[in-house]
Amino acid sequence: MAHFIDRRLNGKNKSAVNRQRFIRRYKQQIKKAVSEAVSRRSIQDIEQGESVSIPAKDILEPQFHVGKGGHKDIVHPGNDRFVTGEQVERPSGGGQGSGQGEASNQGEGQDDFVFELSRDEYLDILFDDLELPNLQASQASKLVELKTYRAGYTADGVPSNINIVRSLQNSLARRVAMQAGKKRELVKLEQERHEALMRPEPDAVQLAWLDQQIQALKAKIGQVPFIDTFDLRYNNFVKREVPTSQAVMFCLMDVSGSMDQATKEMAKRFYILLYLFLVRSYQNVEVVFIRHHTQAKEVDEQEFFYSQETGGTIVSSAIKLMQEIMQARYPADQWNIYAAQASDGDNWADDSPLCRQLLEEQILPLVRYYAYIEISQRAHQSLWYQYEHLAQRFGGFAMENIRKADDILPVFRQLFKKQAA
């Protein structure tokens, strides 16, 4: 029987196995706490760890107790105030735990259990059951993934890759090959010596010669090493190029004057969730950030989230820039193209039909998925109604309305939930 002992150290004297078991057992409570944390946190702290509070009654474990055996006679004391069937009135006034009245010097309770989630655990739970929809294995051009495969055995290698079983098999075969003939000769000589000793008058010269030959053979057999460097075999590994899926996500955000600070904060919060989801879940996903008012421009991550630029509103400028970047850098036959657009719905009236036309003719036939979120509590305007026609025609187009910060995570999960195979 083989025994494996895991001697890996756990960080800060914590048991990693027990932590994962605890998270699996109380996953529902932890997911609820993580979802609530997204809406109340600041943008800068949205990816930090989280303290999860679980009611003490929810972590009680079932226990076995030794029952009381035998037969016992018990006398229960009676009372002089109540009789069978009498209705007992509910006590009036505040009592312990009612939140009213003065403090009491009686009773006891138990605090809720507080569990600290690390950053990685927090993000794992936050993005559980999410994926990029309609992801397909497009032709790989620049990004090539190398995977390691077992490729038999080799006579050279590092000690960590030594194959003990194969090395011992080689050792056994070598020793058998080198010792078999000598052992057969040794058995023959020992048999002759035994026959010589059984004679009435043993020949001393013959016995001395036989003893000399036997000792010489035993010495030769003993000189064969148990294992030699020639016997050693190592596991051989090779790396092979395998096709991999490439994806690019276009993030389009309206920063016009109609987007007040609260609306921009919600849009940024949505895109930070999207950015964390992409860079954490996929190695081969590129992100293109486009901000627009009357004009659109491609920016980096820092400027996309924290720039204070503002202006009028022409949404088609961002769609045109996206189409130009797609043609120049991301051909549809080599990349899985995705897009997410955030706006408050306000747009120059004559521009909304152009947005629909550009998406219908230039963008949606080439992308895997296009998500539009409108962050507004007002009635929908022309842009929303133009996009509704696209949602009816294209299965890869989805649109949702966000009215308050608490809607962000449910909408995000709805847009990027795993689809049935």
Coordinates of C-alpha atoms in Angstrom, one line a residue:
M1 CA 0.0 0.0 0.0
A2 CA 1.4 3.4 -1.0
H3 CA 1.1 6.4 1.4
F4 CA 1.4 10.0 0.1
I5 CA 2.1 12.8 2.6
D6 CA 1.5 16.4 1.5
R7 CA 4.2 18.5 3.2
R8 CA 3.4 21.7 1.3
L9 CA 3.2 24.6 3.7
N10 CA 0.0 26.6 4.0
G11 CA 0.2 30.4 4.0
K12 CA -0.2 32.0 7.4
N13 CA -0.6 28.6 9.1
K14 CA -4.0 28.1 7.5
S15 CA -5.3 24.9 6.0
A16 CA -5.9 25.4 2.3
V17 CA -7.9 22.1 2.1
N18 CA -10.2 23.1 5.0
R19 CA -10.7 26.6 3.5
Q20 CA -11.8 25.1 0.2
R21 CA -14.1 22.6 2.0
F22 CA -15.7 25.5 4.0
I23 CA -16.2 27.6 0.9
R24 CA -17.9 24.7 -0.9
R25 CA -20.2 24.0 2.1
Y26 CA -21.3 27.6 2.6
K27 CA -21.1 28.7 -1.0
Q28 CA -24.6 30.2 -1.1
Q29 CA -24.1 32.4 1.9
I30 CA -20.7 33.5 0.6
K31 CA -22.0 34.2 -2.9
K32 CA -24.7 36.4 -1.5
A33 CA -22.2 38.4 0.6
V34 CA -19.9 38.8 -2.4
S35 CA -22.8 40.0 -4.6
E36 CA -23.8 42.6 -2.0
A37 CA -20.2 43.8 -1.7
V38 CA -20.0 44.7 -5.4
S39 CA -22.6 47.4 -5.2
R40 CA -21.4 49.0 -1.9
R41 CA -17.7 49.1 -2.7
S42 CA -15.7 51.9 -4.3
I43 CA -14.4 51.4 -7.8
Q44 CA -10.8 51.2 -6.5
D45 CA -11.7 48.4 -4.0
I46 CA -13.9 46.3 -6.2
E47 CA -11.3 43.6 -6.7
Q48 CA -10.1 43.3 -3.1
G49 CA -10.9 40.4 -0.7
E50 CA -14.0 40.4 1.4
S51 CA -15.1 39.6 5.0
V52 CA -18.1 37.3 4.9
S53 CA -20.4 37.1 7.9
I54 CA -22.3 33.9 8.4
P55 CA -25.0 33.5 11.1
A56 CA -23.8 31.1 13.8
K57 CA -26.9 28.9 13.5
D58 CA -25.9 28.1 9.9
I59 CA -22.5 26.6 10.8
L60 CA -23.7 24.3 13.5
E61 CA -22.5 20.7 12.8
P62 CA -24.6 17.6 13.7
Q63 CA -23.1 15.7 16.6
F64 CA -23.5 12.3 18.1
H65 CA -24.2 12.0 21.8
V66 CA -24.4 9.0 24.1
G67 CA -28.0 8.4 25.0
K68 CA -29.3 7.7 28.5
G69 CA -29.8 4.0 28.8
G70 CA -32.0 2.0 31.1
H71 CA -35.3 2.9 32.8
K72 CA -35.5 5.8 35.2
D73 CA -38.3 7.2 37.3
I74 CA -38.5 11.0 37.0
V75 CA -40.7 13.3 39.1
H76 CA -41.6 16.6 37.4
P77 CA -42.5 19.4 39.7
G78 CA -46.0 20.9 39.2
N79 CA -47.2 24.5 39.6
D80 CA -49.9 26.3 41.4
R81 CA -50.6 28.9 38.6
F82 CA -51.5 27.0 35.4
V83 CA -53.7 24.0 34.6
T84 CA -54.0 21.9 31.5
G85 CA -55.6 23.7 28.5
E86 CA -55.2 27.2 29.9
Q87 CA -54.3 29.9 27.5
V88 CA -51.1 31.8 28.5
E89 CA -51.0 35.5 27.5
R90 CA -48.0 36.9 25.7
P91 CA -45.8 39.1 27.9
S92 CA -46.2 42.8 27.2
G93 CA -43.4 45.3 26.8
G94 CA -39.9 44.9 25.3
G95 CA -37.9 41.8 26.2
Q96 CA -34.4 40.6 25.6
G97 CA -33.3 41.1 22.1
S98 CA -36.3 43.3 21.1
G99 CA -34.1 46.4 20.7
Q100 CA -36.1 48.4 23.2
G101 CA -35.8 49.2 26.8
E102 CA -32.7 49.1 29.0
A103 CA -29.9 46.7 29.0
S104 CA -30.4 43.3 30.7
N105 CA -28.0 41.5 33.0
Q106 CA -29.3 38.1 31.9
G107 CA -29.1 36.0 28.8
E108 CA -26.3 35.2 26.4
G109 CA -25.7 35.0 22.7
Q110 CA -23.2 34.2 20.0
D111 CA -21.6 36.5 17.4
D112 CA -21.9 35.7 13.7
F113 CA -19.0 33.8 12.1
V114 CA -16.8 36.1 10.1
F115 CA -14.7 34.5 7.3
E116 CA -12.0 36.3 5.3
L117 CA -11.9 35.7 1.6
S118 CA -8.6 36.3 -0.2
R119 CA -8.6 38.3 -3.5
D120 CA -8.4 35.1 -5.6
E121 CA -11.2 33.4 -3.7
Y122 CA -13.4 36.5 -3.9
L123 CA -12.9 36.8 -7.7
D124 CA -13.5 33.0 -8.2
I125 CA -16.9 33.2 -6.5
L126 CA -17.8 36.5 -8.2
F127 CA -17.2 35.1 -11.7
D128 CA -18.5 31.6 -11.0
D129 CA -20.5 30.1 -13.9
L130 CA -19.6 32.9 -16.3
E131 CA -18.1 32.6 -19.8
L132 CA -17.8 34.3 -23.1
P133 CA -20.7 33.1 -25.1
N134 CA -20.3 31.6 -28.6
L135 CA -16.5 31.2 -28.2
Q136 CA -15.1 29.2 -31.1
A137 CA -11.6 28.0 -32.1
S138 CA -10.7 30.6 -34.7
Q139 CA -7.5 30.2 -36.7
A140 CA -4.5 30.9 -34.5
S141 CA -1.9 33.3 -36.1
K142 CA 0.3 34.9 -33.5
L143 CA -0.8 33.3 -30.2
V144 CA 0.4 29.7 -30.1
E145 CA -0.2 27.7 -27.0
L146 CA 2.4 25.1 -26.0
K147 CA 1.2 22.0 -24.0
T148 CA 3.5 19.5 -22.3
Y149 CA 3.0 15.8 -23.2
R150 CA 4.7 12.6 -21.9
A151 CA 7.0 11.2 -24.6
G152 CA 8.3 7.9 -23.2
Y153 CA 11.7 7.6 -21.4
T154 CA 15.1 9.0 -21.9
A155 CA 18.6 8.0 -20.5
D156 CA 19.4 11.6 -19.5
G157 CA 17.4 13.9 -17.3
V158 CA 17.1 15.6 -13.9
P159 CA 16.7 13.7 -10.7
S160 CA 13.1 15.0 -10.2
N161 CA 12.0 13.2 -13.4
I162 CA 13.6 9.8 -12.7
N163 CA 11.3 6.8 -13.3
I164 CA 12.0 4.4 -10.4
V165 CA 10.0 1.5 -11.8
R166 CA 11.6 1.6 -15.2
S167 CA 15.1 2.1 -13.7
L168 CA 14.7 -1.0 -11.4
Q169 CA 13.4 -3.1 -14.3
N170 CA 16.6 -2.2 -16.3
S171 CA 18.7 -3.0 -13.3
L172 CA 17.1 -6.4 -12.8
A173 CA 17.5 -7.2 -16.5
R174 CA 21.2 -6.3 -16.5
R175 CA 21.9 -8.3 -13.3
V176 CA 20.1 -11.3 -14.7
A177 CA 22.1 -11.1 -18.0
M178 CA 25.4 -10.6 -16.2
Q179 CA 25.0 -13.2 -13.4
A180 CA 22.9 -15.9 -15.0
G181 CA 25.8 -17.8 -16.6
K182 CA 28.0 -17.5 -13.5
K183 CA 25.2 -18.7 -11.2
R184 CA 24.6 -21.8 -13.4
E185 CA 28.4 -22.6 -13.3
L186 CA 28.4 -22.0 -9.5
V187 CA 25.5 -24.4 -9.0
K188 CA 27.4 -27.0 -11.1
L189 CA 30.7 -26.6 -9.0
E190 CA 28.8 -26.8 -5.7
Q191 CA 27.2 -30.0 -6.9
E192 CA 30.6 -31.4 -7.8
R193 CA 32.0 -30.5 -4.4
H194 CA 29.1 -32.1 -2.7
E195 CA 29.7 -35.4 -4.7
A196 CA 33.4 -35.2 -3.9
L197 CA 32.7 -34.9 -0.2
M198 CA 30.3 -37.9 -0.3
R199 CA 33.1 -40.2 -1.5
P200 CA 34.7 -42.6 1.0
E201 CA 38.1 -41.0 0.4
P202 CA 37.7 -37.4 -0.7
D203 CA 40.4 -35.9 -2.9
A204 CA 41.9 -32.9 -1.0
V205 CA 43.5 -31.4 -4.1
Q206 CA 40.2 -31.6 -6.0
L207 CA 38.2 -30.0 -3.1
A208 CA 40.8 -27.2 -2.8
W209 CA 40.5 -26.5 -6.5
L210 CA 36.7 -26.5 -6.3
D211 CA 36.6 -24.2 -3.3
Q212 CA 38.9 -21.8 -5.2
Q213 CA 36.7 -21.8 -8.2
I214 CA 33.5 -21.3 -6.1
Q215 CA 35.0 -18.4 -4.2
A216 CA 36.1 -16.8 -7.5
L217 CA 32.6 -17.1 -9.0
K218 CA 30.9 -15.6 -5.9
A219 CA 33.3 -12.7 -6.0
K220 CA 32.5 -12.0 -9.7
I221 CA 28.8 -12.3 -9.0
G222 CA 29.1 -9.9 -6.0
Q223 CA 30.9 -7.4 -8.1
V224 CA 27.9 -6.8 -10.3
P225 CA 26.3 -3.6 -8.9
F226 CA 22.6 -3.5 -7.8
I227 CA 22.0 -0.4 -10.0
D228 CA 24.2 1.4 -12.4
T229 CA 24.0 4.7 -14.2
F230 CA 23.3 2.7 -17.4
D231 CA 20.0 1.5 -15.8
L232 CA 18.6 4.9 -15.0
R233 CA 15.6 6.1 -17.0
Y234 CA 13.9 9.5 -16.8
N235 CA 10.4 10.6 -17.8
N236 CA 10.6 12.4 -21.1
F237 CA 8.4 15.5 -21.8
V238 CA 8.0 17.4 -25.0
K239 CA 6.1 20.6 -25.8
R240 CA 3.8 20.6 -28.8
E241 CA 2.0 23.5 -30.4
V242 CA -1.8 23.3 -30.2
P243 CA -4.4 25.5 -31.8
T244 CA -5.9 28.0 -29.4
S245 CA -8.8 30.4 -29.5
Q246 CA -8.2 34.1 -29.7
A247 CA -10.6 36.7 -28.5
V248 CA -10.8 40.4 -28.4
M249 CA -13.3 42.5 -26.3
F250 CA -14.2 46.0 -27.4
C251 CA -15.4 48.2 -24.5
L252 CA -17.3 51.3 -25.7
M253 CA -18.3 53.9 -23.1
D254 CA -20.2 57.2 -23.5
V255 CA -18.5 60.1 -21.6
S256 CA -20.7 62.9 -23.0
G257 CA -22.1 65.7 -20.9
S258 CA -25.5 63.9 -20.4
M259 CA -23.7 61.1 -18.5
D260 CA -23.7 62.6 -15.0
Q261 CA -21.1 61.4 -12.4
A262 CA -23.3 58.7 -10.9
T263 CA -24.1 57.2 -14.3
K264 CA -20.4 57.2 -15.2
E265 CA -19.5 55.5 -11.9
M266 CA -22.0 52.7 -12.7
A267 CA -20.6 52.4 -16.2
K268 CA -17.1 52.2 -14.9
R269 CA -18.1 49.7 -12.3
F270 CA -19.6 47.5 -15.0
Y271 CA -16.5 47.7 -17.1
I272 CA -14.2 47.0 -14.2
L273 CA -16.2 43.8 -13.6
L274 CA -15.9 42.9 -17.2
Y275 CA -12.2 43.7 -17.3
L276 CA -11.4 41.6 -14.2
F277 CA -13.5 38.7 -15.6
L278 CA -11.7 38.7 -18.9
V279 CA -8.1 39.0 -17.7
R280 CA -8.7 36.5 -15.0
S281 CA -10.6 33.8 -17.0
Y282 CA -8.8 33.9 -20.4
Q283 CA -5.1 34.2 -21.2
N284 CA -5.6 34.9 -24.9
V285 CA -8.1 37.8 -24.7
E286 CA -7.2 41.3 -25.7
V287 CA -9.2 44.3 -24.5
V288 CA -9.7 47.5 -26.6
F289 CA -11.0 50.5 -24.7
I290 CA -12.9 53.2 -26.7
R291 CA -14.3 56.4 -25.1
H292 CA -16.6 58.7 -27.1
H293 CA -18.6 61.9 -26.9
T294 CA -18.9 63.7 -30.3
Q295 CA -15.6 62.0 -31.2
A296 CA -14.2 58.6 -30.3
K297 CA -10.7 57.6 -29.5
E298 CA -8.9 54.4 -28.4
V299 CA -7.4 54.9 -24.9
D300 CA -5.5 52.8 -22.4
E301 CA -7.0 51.2 -19.2
Q302 CA -6.1 54.1 -16.9
E303 CA -7.6 56.8 -19.2
F304 CA -10.7 54.7 -19.9
F305 CA -11.7 54.4 -16.2
Y306 CA -10.5 57.7 -14.7
S307 CA -10.3 60.4 -17.4
Q308 CA -12.6 63.4 -16.8
E309 CA -13.1 64.3 -20.5
T310 CA -16.7 65.1 -21.6
G311 CA -18.6 66.6 -24.5
G312 CA -21.6 66.1 -26.8
T313 CA -23.0 62.7 -27.9
I314 CA -22.5 61.0 -31.3
V315 CA -22.5 57.2 -30.6
S316 CA -21.8 56.3 -34.2
S317 CA -18.2 57.7 -33.8
A318 CA -17.4 54.9 -31.4
I319 CA -18.9 52.2 -33.7
K320 CA -17.0 53.5 -36.7
L321 CA -13.7 53.5 -34.8
M322 CA -14.4 49.9 -33.7
Q323 CA -15.0 48.8 -37.2
E324 CA -11.7 50.4 -38.4
I325 CA -9.8 48.7 -35.6
M326 CA -11.4 45.4 -36.5
Q327 CA -10.3 45.7 -40.1
A328 CA -6.8 46.7 -39.2
R329 CA -5.9 44.4 -36.4
Y330 CA -8.6 41.8 -35.7
P331 CA -9.8 39.9 -38.8
A332 CA -12.9 37.9 -38.1
D333 CA -11.6 34.7 -39.5
Q334 CA -8.7 34.7 -36.9
W335 CA -10.4 36.3 -33.8
N336 CA -13.5 35.8 -31.7
I337 CA -14.8 39.4 -31.5
Y338 CA -16.9 40.6 -28.6
A339 CA -18.2 44.1 -27.7
A340 CA -19.8 45.8 -24.8
Q341 CA -21.3 49.2 -25.0
A342 CA -22.5 51.4 -22.1
S343 CA -24.5 54.6 -22.5
D344 CA -27.3 56.5 -20.9
G345 CA -29.4 56.3 -24.0
D346 CA -28.9 59.9 -25.0
N347 CA -27.8 60.4 -28.6
W348 CA -28.2 62.9 -31.4
A349 CA -31.6 61.9 -33.0
D350 CA -30.3 61.7 -36.6
D351 CA -27.4 59.5 -35.4
S352 CA -29.4 56.6 -33.9
P353 CA -30.5 55.1 -37.3
L354 CA -26.9 55.3 -38.4
C355 CA -25.8 53.4 -35.4
R356 CA -28.3 50.7 -36.2
Q357 CA -27.1 50.6 -39.8
L358 CA -23.4 50.3 -38.9
L359 CA -24.1 47.5 -36.4
E360 CA -26.4 45.7 -38.8
E361 CA -24.1 45.8 -41.8
Q362 CA -20.5 46.1 -40.5
I363 CA -20.3 44.8 -36.9
L364 CA -22.9 42.2 -36.0
P365 CA -22.2 39.8 -38.9
L366 CA -18.6 39.5 -37.7
V367 CA -18.9 39.5 -33.9
R368 CA -19.7 36.5 -31.7
Y369 CA -21.6 38.7 -29.1
Y370 CA -22.5 42.3 -28.6
A371 CA -23.9 43.5 -25.3
Y372 CA -25.5 46.9 -24.8
I373 CA -26.3 48.3 -21.4
E374 CA -28.3 51.5 -20.9
I375 CA -27.8 53.2 -17.5
S376 CA -30.8 55.4 -17.0
Q377 CA -33.9 55.8 -15.0
R378 CA -35.6 57.8 -17.7
A379 CA -37.9 56.6 -20.5
H380 CA -36.0 55.0 -23.3
Q381 CA -35.0 57.2 -26.3
S382 CA -34.4 56.6 -30.0
L383 CA -31.1 54.6 -29.5
W384 CA -32.9 51.9 -27.4
Y385 CA -35.7 51.5 -29.9
Q386 CA -33.2 51.2 -32.8
Y387 CA -31.3 48.6 -30.9
E388 CA -34.5 46.6 -30.2
H389 CA -34.8 45.8 -33.9
L390 CA -31.2 44.4 -33.8
A391 CA -32.0 42.3 -30.8
Q392 CA -34.9 40.7 -32.7
R393 CA -32.8 39.9 -35.7
F394 CA -29.5 38.8 -34.3
G395 CA -29.1 36.1 -31.6
G396 CA -25.7 37.4 -30.6
F397 CA -27.0 40.8 -29.6
A398 CA -28.2 41.4 -26.0
M399 CA -29.4 44.6 -24.3
E400 CA -30.2 45.3 -20.7
N401 CA -31.3 48.3 -18.6
I402 CA -29.5 49.3 -15.4
R403 CA -31.3 51.7 -13.1
K404 CA -29.3 51.5 -9.9
A405 CA -26.0 50.1 -8.7
D406 CA -27.6 47.0 -7.3
D407 CA -28.6 46.0 -10.8
I408 CA -25.0 45.9 -12.1
L409 CA -24.0 42.4 -11.0
P410 CA -27.3 40.7 -11.9
V411 CA -27.2 42.3 -15.4
F412 CA -23.6 41.3 -15.8
R413 CA -24.3 37.7 -14.8
Q414 CA -27.3 37.6 -17.2
L415 CA -25.2 38.8 -20.1
F416 CA -22.3 36.4 -19.6
K417 CA -23.9 33.4 -18.0
K418 CA -22.8 29.9 -19.2
Q419 CA -24.9 28.6 -22.0
A420 CA -26.0 25.0 -22.4
A421 CA -23.8 22.9 -24.6

